Amino acid sequence: MEIILSKRCESFTGSLGKGFGYHIQRRKNGFFAKRNSKGEIPANGHLRFIFFCAYLAQLNTHITDIRVPRCEFQSALSEAGVSLSGARDIRHESSAADVLTLKEKLNL
């Protein structure tokens, strides 16, 4: 998942909190979600991290948007034990607004 920062924020790396099992890492081409290499990752940690980043994007302070590839979003849903039957509407790449709309649609 790519994380798009606001113009007011040059860099934003590290953990967003305990219990996700993911953090934000800077690469040459931007900022991306990265699975922690140490410690336990909750089954729903990836999905919760995606939802939290989407929520932060809606606040429009540090993060303005996210880009989640379909395969990553479907994988996060599957890991969390969410039925993929309602996930047919996942686009090739989802934005923060798309993610939050699907969250509401799936009652998560």
GROMACS .gro file of N, CA, C and O in nm:
model
  432
    1MET      N    1   0.085  -0.116   0.000
    1MET     CA    2   0.000   0.000   0.000
    1MET      C    3   0.090   0.124   0.000
    1MET      O    4   0.180   0.135   0.082
    2GLU      N    5   0.060   0.213  -0.089
    2GLU     CA    6   0.133   0.339  -0.093
    2GLU      C    7   0.059   0.443  -0.010
    2GLU      O    8  -0.064   0.449  -0.012
    3ILE      N    9   0.135   0.523   0.061
    3ILE     CA   10   0.078   0.628   0.146
    3ILE      C   11   0.119   0.762   0.088
    3ILE      O   12   0.237   0.789   0.070
    4ILE      N   13   0.020   0.843   0.054
    4ILE     CA   14   0.043   0.974  -0.007
    4ILE      C   15   0.040   1.079   0.104
    4ILE      O   16  -0.062   1.096   0.172
    5LEU      N   17   0.151   1.149   0.121
    5LEU     CA   18   0.160   1.251   0.226
    5LEU      C   19   0.109   1.386   0.176
    5LEU      O   20   0.113   1.414   0.057
    6SER      N   21   0.066   1.468   0.271
    6SER     CA   22   0.022   1.602   0.237
    6SER      C   23   0.143   1.688   0.201
    6SER      O   24   0.257   1.654   0.233
    7LYS      N   25   0.119   1.800   0.137
    7LYS     CA   26   0.226   1.893   0.098
    7LYS      C   27   0.296   1.949   0.221
    7LYS      O   28   0.411   1.989   0.215
    8ARG      N   29   0.226   1.951   0.334
    8ARG     CA   30   0.282   2.005   0.459
    8ARG      C   31   0.371   1.905   0.531
    8ARG      O   32   0.432   1.937   0.631
    9CYS      N   33   0.377   1.782   0.485
    9CYS     CA   34   0.450   1.676   0.554
    9CYS      C   35   0.556   1.617   0.461
    9CYS      O   36   0.523   1.552   0.362
   10GLU      N   37   0.682   1.639   0.492
   10GLU     CA   38   0.792   1.590   0.408
   10GLU      C   39   0.818   1.441   0.428
   10GLU      O   40   0.855   1.372   0.335
   11SER      N   41   0.802   1.394   0.551
   11SER     CA   42   0.834   1.255   0.582
   11SER      C   43   0.744   1.207   0.695
   11SER      O   44   0.709   1.284   0.785
   12PHE      N   45   0.709   1.079   0.690
   12PHE     CA   46   0.624   1.021   0.793
   12PHE      C   47   0.654   0.872   0.795
   12PHE      O   48   0.604   0.797   0.711
   13THR      N   49   0.740   0.829   0.887
   13THR     CA   50   0.778   0.688   0.893
   13THR      C   51   0.761   0.635   1.034
   13THR      O   52   0.754   0.710   1.130
   14GLY      N   53   0.753   0.503   1.044
   14GLY     CA   54   0.745   0.436   1.174
   14GLY      C   55   0.607   0.382   1.202
   14GLY      O   56   0.521   0.374   1.115
   15SER      N   57   0.588   0.346   1.327
   15SER     CA   58   0.464   0.282   1.371
   15SER      C   59   0.352   0.384   1.389
   15SER      O   60   0.375   0.497   1.429
   16LEU      N   61   0.231   0.341   1.360
   16LEU     CA   62   0.112   0.423   1.386
   16LEU      C   63   0.044   0.381   1.516
   16LEU      O   64  -0.059   0.434   1.552
   17GLY      N   65   0.100   0.282   1.582
   17GLY     CA   66   0.045   0.232   1.708
   17GLY      C   67   0.070   0.084   1.722
   17GLY      O   68   0.106   0.015   1.627
   18LYS      N   69   0.052   0.035   1.843
   18LYS     CA   70   0.072  -0.107   1.869
   18LYS      C   71  -0.047  -0.188   1.818
   18LYS      O   72  -0.157  -0.139   1.811
   19GLY      N   73  -0.018  -0.313   1.785
   19GLY     CA   74  -0.125  -0.404   1.752
   19GLY      C   75  -0.157  -0.419   1.604
   19GLY      O   76  -0.240  -0.500   1.567
   20PHE      N   77  -0.093  -0.339   1.519
   20PHE     CA   78  -0.117  -0.355   1.375
   20PHE      C   79  -0.023  -0.460   1.315
   20PHE      O   80  -0.062  -0.537   1.230
   21GLY      N   81   0.104  -0.452   1.355
   21GLY     CA   82   0.204  -0.540   1.294
   21GLY      C   83   0.258  -0.483   1.165
   21GLY      O   84   0.327  -0.552   1.089
   22TYR      N   85   0.229  -0.358   1.138
   22TYR     CA   86   0.274  -0.288   1.017
   22TYR      C   87   0.323  -0.149   1.055
   22TYR      O   88   0.282  -0.095   1.158
   23HIS      N   89   0.411  -0.095   0.972
   23HIS     CA   90   0.459   0.041   0.991
   23HIS      C   91   0.478   0.107   0.856
   23HIS      O   92   0.464   0.043   0.751
   24ILE      N   93   0.509   0.236   0.857
   24ILE     CA   94   0.531   0.311   0.733
   24ILE      C   95   0.680   0.320   0.708
   24ILE      O   96   0.757   0.356   0.798
   25GLN      N   97   0.720   0.286   0.587
   25GLN     CA   98   0.860   0.288   0.548
   25GLN      C   99   0.879   0.378   0.426
   25GLN      O  100   0.797   0.376   0.335
   26ARG      N  101   0.988   0.454   0.427
   26ARG     CA  102   1.020   0.538   0.311
   26ARG      C  103   1.104   0.459   0.214
   26ARG      O  104   1.198   0.389   0.252
   27ARG      N  105   1.068   0.468   0.086
   27ARG     CA  106   1.148   0.410  -0.023
   27ARG      C  107   1.183   0.523  -0.119
   27ARG      O  108   1.133   0.635  -0.105
   28LYS      N  109   1.261   0.492  -0.218
   28LYS     CA  110   1.300   0.594  -0.317
   28LYS      C  111   1.180   0.656  -0.385
   28LYS      O  112   1.179   0.773  -0.418
   29ASN      N  113   1.077   0.575  -0.407
   29ASN     CA  114   0.960   0.621  -0.482
   29ASN      C  115   0.840   0.656  -0.395
   29ASN      O  116   0.728   0.665  -0.444
   30GLY      N  117   0.860   0.675  -0.265
   30GLY     CA  118   0.748   0.717  -0.180
   30GLY      C  119   0.744   0.646  -0.046
   30GLY      O  120   0.844   0.589   0.000
   31PHE      N  121   0.628   0.648   0.016
   31PHE     CA  122   0.607   0.589   0.148
   31PHE      C  123   0.509   0.473   0.135
   31PHE      O  124   0.406   0.484   0.068
   32PHE      N  125   0.544   0.361   0.200
   32PHE     CA  126   0.466   0.239   0.184
   32PHE      C  127   0.448   0.166   0.316
   32PHE      O  128   0.530   0.180   0.407
   33ALA      N  129   0.340   0.089   0.325
   33ALA     CA  130   0.316   0.004   0.441
   33ALA      C  131   0.413  -0.113   0.434
   33ALA      O  132   0.438  -0.168   0.327
   34LYS      N  133   0.466  -0.151   0.550
   34LYS     CA  134   0.561  -0.262   0.556
   34LYS      C  135   0.527  -0.348   0.676
   34LYS      O  136   0.503  -0.297   0.785
   35ARG      N  137   0.523  -0.478   0.654
   35ARG     CA  138   0.496  -0.573   0.761
   35ARG      C  139   0.617  -0.579   0.854
   35ARG      O  140   0.731  -0.584   0.808
   36ASN      N  141   0.592  -0.575   0.985
   36ASN     CA  142   0.700  -0.584   1.082
   36ASN      C  143   0.767  -0.721   1.072
   36ASN      O  144   0.699  -0.822   1.052
   37SER      N  145   0.897  -0.723   1.085
   37SER     CA  146   0.969  -0.849   1.075
   37SER      C  147   0.979  -0.920   1.209
   37SER      O  148   1.008  -1.039   1.215
   38LYS      N  149   0.956  -0.849   1.318
   38LYS     CA  150   0.964  -0.907   1.451
   38LYS      C  151   0.829  -0.897   1.520
   38LYS      O  152   0.751  -0.808   1.494
   39GLY      N  153   0.806  -0.990   1.610
   39GLY     CA  154   0.683  -0.987   1.688
   39GLY      C  155   0.567  -1.053   1.616
   39GLY      O  156   0.576  -1.093   1.501
   40GLU      N  157   0.459  -1.063   1.688
   40GLU     CA  158   0.339  -1.128   1.636
   40GLU      C  159   0.254  -1.029   1.557
   40GLU      O  160   0.239  -0.914   1.595
   41ILE      N  161   0.199  -1.076   1.448
   41ILE     CA  162   0.111  -0.995   1.365
   41ILE      C  163  -0.031  -1.048   1.384
   41ILE      O  164  -0.059  -1.164   1.354
   42PRO      N  165  -0.123  -0.966   1.435
   42PRO     CA  166  -0.261  -1.012   1.451
   42PRO      C  167  -0.323  -1.047   1.314
   42PRO      O  168  -0.287  -0.985   1.213
   43ALA      N  169  -0.414  -1.142   1.313
   43ALA     CA  170  -0.477  -1.184   1.188
   43ALA      C  171  -0.545  -1.067   1.117
   43ALA      O  172  -0.543  -1.059   0.994
   44ASN      N  173  -0.600  -0.974   1.192
   44ASN     CA  174  -0.668  -0.860   1.132
   44ASN      C  175  -0.582  -0.734   1.131
   44ASN      O  176  -0.629  -0.626   1.097
   45GLY      N  177  -0.455  -0.746   1.165
   45GLY     CA  178  -0.366  -0.631   1.175
   45GLY      C  179  -0.348  -0.556   1.044
   45GLY      O  180  -0.351  -0.432   1.041
   46HIS      N  181  -0.331  -0.629   0.935
   46HIS     CA  182  -0.312  -0.566   0.804
   46HIS      C  183  -0.436  -0.487   0.764
   46HIS      O  184  -0.427  -0.371   0.722
   47LEU      N  185  -0.552  -0.547   0.780
   47LEU     CA  186  -0.677  -0.481   0.744
   47LEU      C  187  -0.700  -0.358   0.832
   47LEU      O  188  -0.737  -0.251   0.782
   48ARG      N  189  -0.675  -0.371   0.962
   48ARG     CA  190  -0.691  -0.257   1.052
   48ARG      C  191  -0.595  -0.144   1.017
   48ARG      O  192  -0.630  -0.026   1.025
   49PHE      N  193  -0.473  -0.179   0.975
   49PHE     CA  194  -0.375  -0.078   0.934
   49PHE      C  195  -0.424  -0.003   0.810
   49PHE      O  196  -0.415   0.119   0.803
   50ILE      N  197  -0.478  -0.076   0.714
   50ILE     CA  198  -0.532  -0.014   0.593
   50ILE      C  199  -0.646   0.081   0.629
   50ILE      O  200  -0.650   0.195   0.585
   51PHE      N  201  -0.739   0.034   0.713
   51PHE     CA  202  -0.851   0.118   0.755
   51PHE      C  203  -0.804   0.242   0.831
   51PHE      O  204  -0.856   0.351   0.812
   52PHE      N  205  -0.704   0.226   0.918
   52PHE     CA  206  -0.655   0.338   0.996
   52PHE      C  207  -0.589   0.443   0.906
   52PHE      O  208  -0.611   0.562   0.921
   53CYS      N  209  -0.510   0.397   0.809
   53CYS     CA  210  -0.447   0.491   0.714
   53CYS      C  211  -0.553   0.562   0.631
   53CYS      O  212  -0.541   0.681   0.604
   54ALA      N  213  -0.658   0.491   0.592
   54ALA     CA  214  -0.767   0.553   0.516
   54ALA      C  215  -0.837   0.659   0.602
   54ALA      O  216  -0.870   0.767   0.553
   55TYR      N  217  -0.858   0.627   0.729
   55TYR     CA  218  -0.919   0.724   0.820
   55TYR      C  219  -0.829   0.848   0.835
   55TYR      O  220  -0.878   0.961   0.830
   56LEU      N  221  -0.699   0.827   0.851
   56LEU     CA  222  -0.606   0.940   0.863
   56LEU      C  223  -0.608   1.025   0.736
   56LEU      O  224  -0.596   1.148   0.743
   57ALA      N  225  -0.624   0.961   0.622
   57ALA     CA  226  -0.631   1.036   0.495
   57ALA      C  227  -0.754   1.125   0.492
   57ALA      O  228  -0.750   1.236   0.439
   58GLN      N  229  -0.863   1.079   0.551
   58GLN     CA  230  -0.985   1.160   0.555
   58GLN      C  231  -0.967   1.284   0.643
   58GLN      O  232  -1.029   1.387   0.619
   59LEU      N  233  -0.879   1.275   0.743
   59LEU     CA  234  -0.850   1.390   0.829
   59LEU      C  235  -0.764   1.493   0.756
   59LEU      O  236  -0.764   1.610   0.792
   60ASN      N  237  -0.691   1.446   0.654
   60ASN     CA  238  -0.613   1.533   0.566
   60ASN      C  239  -0.511   1.620   0.641
   60ASN      O  240  -0.496   1.738   0.611
   61THR      N  241  -0.441   1.560   0.737
   61THR     CA  242  -0.336   1.634   0.807
   61THR      C  243  -0.198   1.593   0.756
   61THR      O  244  -0.132   1.671   0.691
   62HIS      N  245  -0.158   1.470   0.783
   62HIS     CA  246  -0.028   1.420   0.738
   62HIS      C  247  -0.042   1.335   0.612
   62HIS      O  248   0.043   1.340   0.523
   63ILE      N  249  -0.147   1.255   0.607
   63ILE     CA  250  -0.172   1.166   0.494
   63ILE      C  251  -0.292   1.220   0.417
   63ILE      O  252  -0.395   1.253   0.478
   64THR      N  253  -0.279   1.230   0.285
   64THR     CA  254  -0.392   1.281   0.206
   64THR      C  255  -0.466   1.169   0.134
   64THR      O  256  -0.583   1.182   0.104
   65ASP      N  257  -0.396   1.058   0.106
   65ASP     CA  258  -0.462   0.946   0.039
   65ASP      C  259  -0.375   0.822   0.052
   65ASP      O  260  -0.259   0.829   0.094
   66ILE      N  261  -0.433   0.709   0.015
   66ILE     CA  262  -0.360   0.582   0.007
   66ILE      C  263  -0.395   0.516  -0.125
   66ILE      O  264  -0.499   0.547  -0.184
   67ARG      N  265  -0.309   0.428  -0.169
   67ARG     CA  266  -0.335   0.346  -0.288
   67ARG      C  267  -0.311   0.201  -0.250
   67ARG      O  268  -0.198   0.162  -0.222
   68VAL      N  269  -0.419   0.125  -0.250
   68VAL     CA  270  -0.411  -0.015  -0.210
   68VAL      C  271  -0.441  -0.103  -0.331
   68VAL      O  272  -0.553  -0.100  -0.383
   69PRO      N  273  -0.343  -0.180  -0.377
   69PRO     CA  274  -0.369  -0.272  -0.488
   69PRO      C  275  -0.475  -0.376  -0.449
   69PRO      O  276  -0.484  -0.416  -0.332
   70ARG      N  277  -0.554  -0.418  -0.545
   70ARG     CA  278  -0.662  -0.514  -0.520
   70ARG      C  279  -0.611  -0.639  -0.449
   70ARG      O  280  -0.671  -0.685  -0.352
   71CYS      N  281  -0.499  -0.694  -0.496
   71CYS     CA  282  -0.450  -0.820  -0.438
   71CYS      C  283  -0.412  -0.801  -0.290
   71CYS      O  284  -0.436  -0.889  -0.208
   72GLU      N  285  -0.358  -0.686  -0.254
   72GLU     CA  286  -0.323  -0.660  -0.115
   72GLU      C  287  -0.448  -0.645  -0.029
   72GLU      O  288  -0.455  -0.698   0.083
   73PHE      N  289  -0.546  -0.573  -0.080
   73PHE     CA  290  -0.670  -0.553  -0.005
   73PHE      C  291  -0.743  -0.687   0.015
   73PHE      O  292  -0.789  -0.719   0.125
   74GLN      N  293  -0.751  -0.767  -0.090
   74GLN     CA  294  -0.816  -0.898  -0.079
   74GLN      C  295  -0.741  -0.988   0.018
   74GLN      O  296  -0.802  -1.061   0.096
   75SER      N  297  -0.609  -0.981   0.016
   75SER     CA  298  -0.527  -1.061   0.108
   75SER      C  299  -0.553  -1.018   0.252
   75SER      O  300  -0.566  -1.103   0.341
   76ALA      N  301  -0.560  -0.888   0.278
   76ALA     CA  302  -0.586  -0.838   0.413
   76ALA      C  303  -0.724  -0.882   0.462
   76ALA      O  304  -0.740  -0.921   0.578
   77LEU      N  305  -0.823  -0.877   0.374
   77LEU     CA  306  -0.958  -0.923   0.410
   77LEU      C  307  -0.957  -1.072   0.443
   77LEU      O  308  -1.015  -1.115   0.543
   78SER      N  309  -0.889  -1.150   0.361
   78SER     CA  310  -0.882  -1.294   0.382
   78SER      C  311  -0.811  -1.328   0.513
   78SER      O  312  -0.857  -1.413   0.589
   79GLU      N  313  -0.698  -1.262   0.539
   79GLU     CA  314  -0.623  -1.284   0.664
   79GLU      C  315  -0.710  -1.256   0.786
   79GLU      O  316  -0.698  -1.322   0.888
   80ALA      N  317  -0.797  -1.156   0.774
   80ALA     CA  318  -0.884  -1.117   0.885
   80ALA      C  319  -1.009  -1.205   0.896
   80ALA      O  320  -1.090  -1.187   0.986
   81GLY      N  321  -1.024  -1.298   0.803
   81GLY     CA  322  -1.139  -1.387   0.806
   81GLY      C  323  -1.266  -1.327   0.752
   81GLY      O  324  -1.376  -1.373   0.782
   82VAL      N  325  -1.253  -1.221   0.672
   82VAL     CA  326  -1.369  -1.155   0.613
   82VAL      C  327  -1.402  -1.224   0.481
   82VAL      O  328  -1.314  -1.246   0.398
   83SER      N  329  -1.530  -1.254   0.462
   83SER     CA  330  -1.574  -1.318   0.338
   83SER      C  331  -1.546  -1.227   0.219
   83SER      O  332  -1.575  -1.107   0.223
   84LEU      N  333  -1.490  -1.283   0.115
   84LEU     CA  334  -1.459  -1.205  -0.004
   84LEU      C  335  -1.578  -1.192  -0.098
   84LEU      O  336  -1.568  -1.126  -0.200
   85SER      N  337  -1.692  -1.251  -0.062
   85SER     CA  338  -1.808  -1.243  -0.150
   85SER      C  339  -1.856  -1.099  -0.168
   85SER      O  340  -1.900  -1.061  -0.275
   86GLY      N  341  -1.847  -1.019  -0.064
   86GLY     CA  342  -1.889  -0.879  -0.073
   86GLY      C  343  -1.780  -0.788  -0.126
   86GLY      O  344  -1.799  -0.669  -0.139
   87ALA      N  345  -1.664  -0.846  -0.155
   87ALA     CA  346  -1.549  -0.767  -0.196
   87ALA      C  347  -1.532  -0.764  -0.348
   87ALA      O  348  -1.427  -0.729  -0.397
   88ARG      N  349  -1.636  -0.800  -0.420
   88ARG     CA  350  -1.627  -0.800  -0.567
   88ARG      C  351  -1.609  -0.660  -0.624
   88ARG      O  352  -1.562  -0.643  -0.734
   89ASP      N  353  -1.648  -0.560  -0.546
   89ASP     CA  354  -1.642  -0.423  -0.595
   89ASP      C  355  -1.504  -0.359  -0.578
   89ASP      O  356  -1.488  -0.242  -0.608
   90ILE      N  357  -1.407  -0.436  -0.531
   90ILE     CA  358  -1.274  -0.380  -0.512
   90ILE      C  359  -1.214  -0.349  -0.648
   90ILE      O  360  -1.208  -0.434  -0.736
   91ARG      N  361  -1.172  -0.226  -0.663
   91ARG     CA  362  -1.111  -0.182  -0.789
   91ARG      C  363  -0.970  -0.237  -0.801
   91ARG      O  364  -0.915  -0.291  -0.706
   92HIS      N  365  -0.910  -0.215  -0.918
   92HIS     CA  366  -0.771  -0.255  -0.941
   92HIS      C  367  -0.682  -0.191  -0.835
   92HIS      O  368  -0.587  -0.251  -0.786
   93GLU      N  369  -0.713  -0.067  -0.799
   93GLU     CA  370  -0.640   0.006  -0.695
   93GLU      C  371  -0.742   0.091  -0.621
   93GLU      O  372  -0.817   0.166  -0.682
   94SER      N  373  -0.743   0.081  -0.488
   94SER     CA  374  -0.841   0.153  -0.407
   94SER      C  375  -0.779   0.273  -0.337
   94SER      O  376  -0.667   0.265  -0.287
   95SER      N  377  -0.854   0.381  -0.332
   95SER     CA  378  -0.814   0.501  -0.259
   95SER      C  379  -0.868   0.492  -0.116
   95SER      O  380  -0.942   0.399  -0.082
   96ALA      N  381  -0.835   0.592  -0.034
   96ALA     CA  382  -0.887   0.596   0.103
   96ALA      C  383  -1.040   0.598   0.103
   96ALA      O  384  -1.104   0.526   0.180
   97ALA      N  385  -1.098   0.679   0.015
   97ALA     CA  386  -1.245   0.687   0.008
   97ALA      C  387  -1.305   0.552  -0.033
   97ALA      O  388  -1.406   0.509   0.024
   98ASP      N  389  -1.243   0.483  -0.128
   98ASP     CA  390  -1.290   0.351  -0.170
   98ASP      C  391  -1.285   0.252  -0.055
   98ASP      O  392  -1.379   0.174  -0.034
   99VAL      N  393  -1.175   0.254   0.020
   99VAL     CA  394  -1.156   0.162   0.132
   99VAL      C  395  -1.263   0.185   0.239
   99VAL      O  396  -1.325   0.091   0.287
  100LEU      N  397  -1.288   0.310   0.273
  100LEU     CA  398  -1.387   0.340   0.376
  100LEU      C  399  -1.529   0.310   0.330
  100LEU      O  400  -1.613   0.266   0.409
  101THR      N  401  -1.557   0.327   0.202
  101THR     CA  402  -1.688   0.292   0.147
  101THR      C  403  -1.709   0.141   0.155
  101THR      O  404  -1.816   0.094   0.197
  102LEU      N  405  -1.606   0.064   0.119
  102LEU     CA  406  -1.617  -0.082   0.126
  102LEU      C  407  -1.628  -0.129   0.271
  102LEU      O  408  -1.704  -0.221   0.301
  103LYS      N  409  -1.556  -0.064   0.361
  103LYS     CA  410  -1.565  -0.098   0.504
  103LYS      C  411  -1.709  -0.083   0.552
  103LYS      O  412  -1.761  -0.170   0.622
  104GLU      N  413  -1.772   0.026   0.514
  104GLU     CA  414  -1.910   0.049   0.554
  104GLU      C  415  -2.003  -0.053   0.489
  104GLU      O  416  -2.094  -0.106   0.552
  105LYS      N  417  -1.981  -0.081   0.361
  105LYS     CA  418  -2.064  -0.176   0.287
  105LYS      C  419  -2.057  -0.316   0.348
  105LYS      O  420  -2.157  -0.388   0.354
  106LEU      N  421  -1.937  -0.354   0.396
  106LEU     CA  422  -1.917  -0.486   0.453
  106LEU      C  423  -1.949  -0.491   0.603
  106LEU      O  424  -1.936  -0.596   0.666
  107ASN      N  425  -1.988  -0.375   0.659
  107ASN     CA  426  -2.019  -0.364   0.803
  107ASN      C  427  -1.903  -0.409   0.890
  107ASN      O  428  -1.919  -0.489   0.982
  108LEU      N  429  -1.785  -0.357   0.861
  108LEU     CA  430  -1.667  -0.394   0.940
  108LEU      C  431  -1.632  -0.288   1.041
  108LEU      O  432  -1.653  -0.175   1.030
   0.00000   0.00000   0.00000
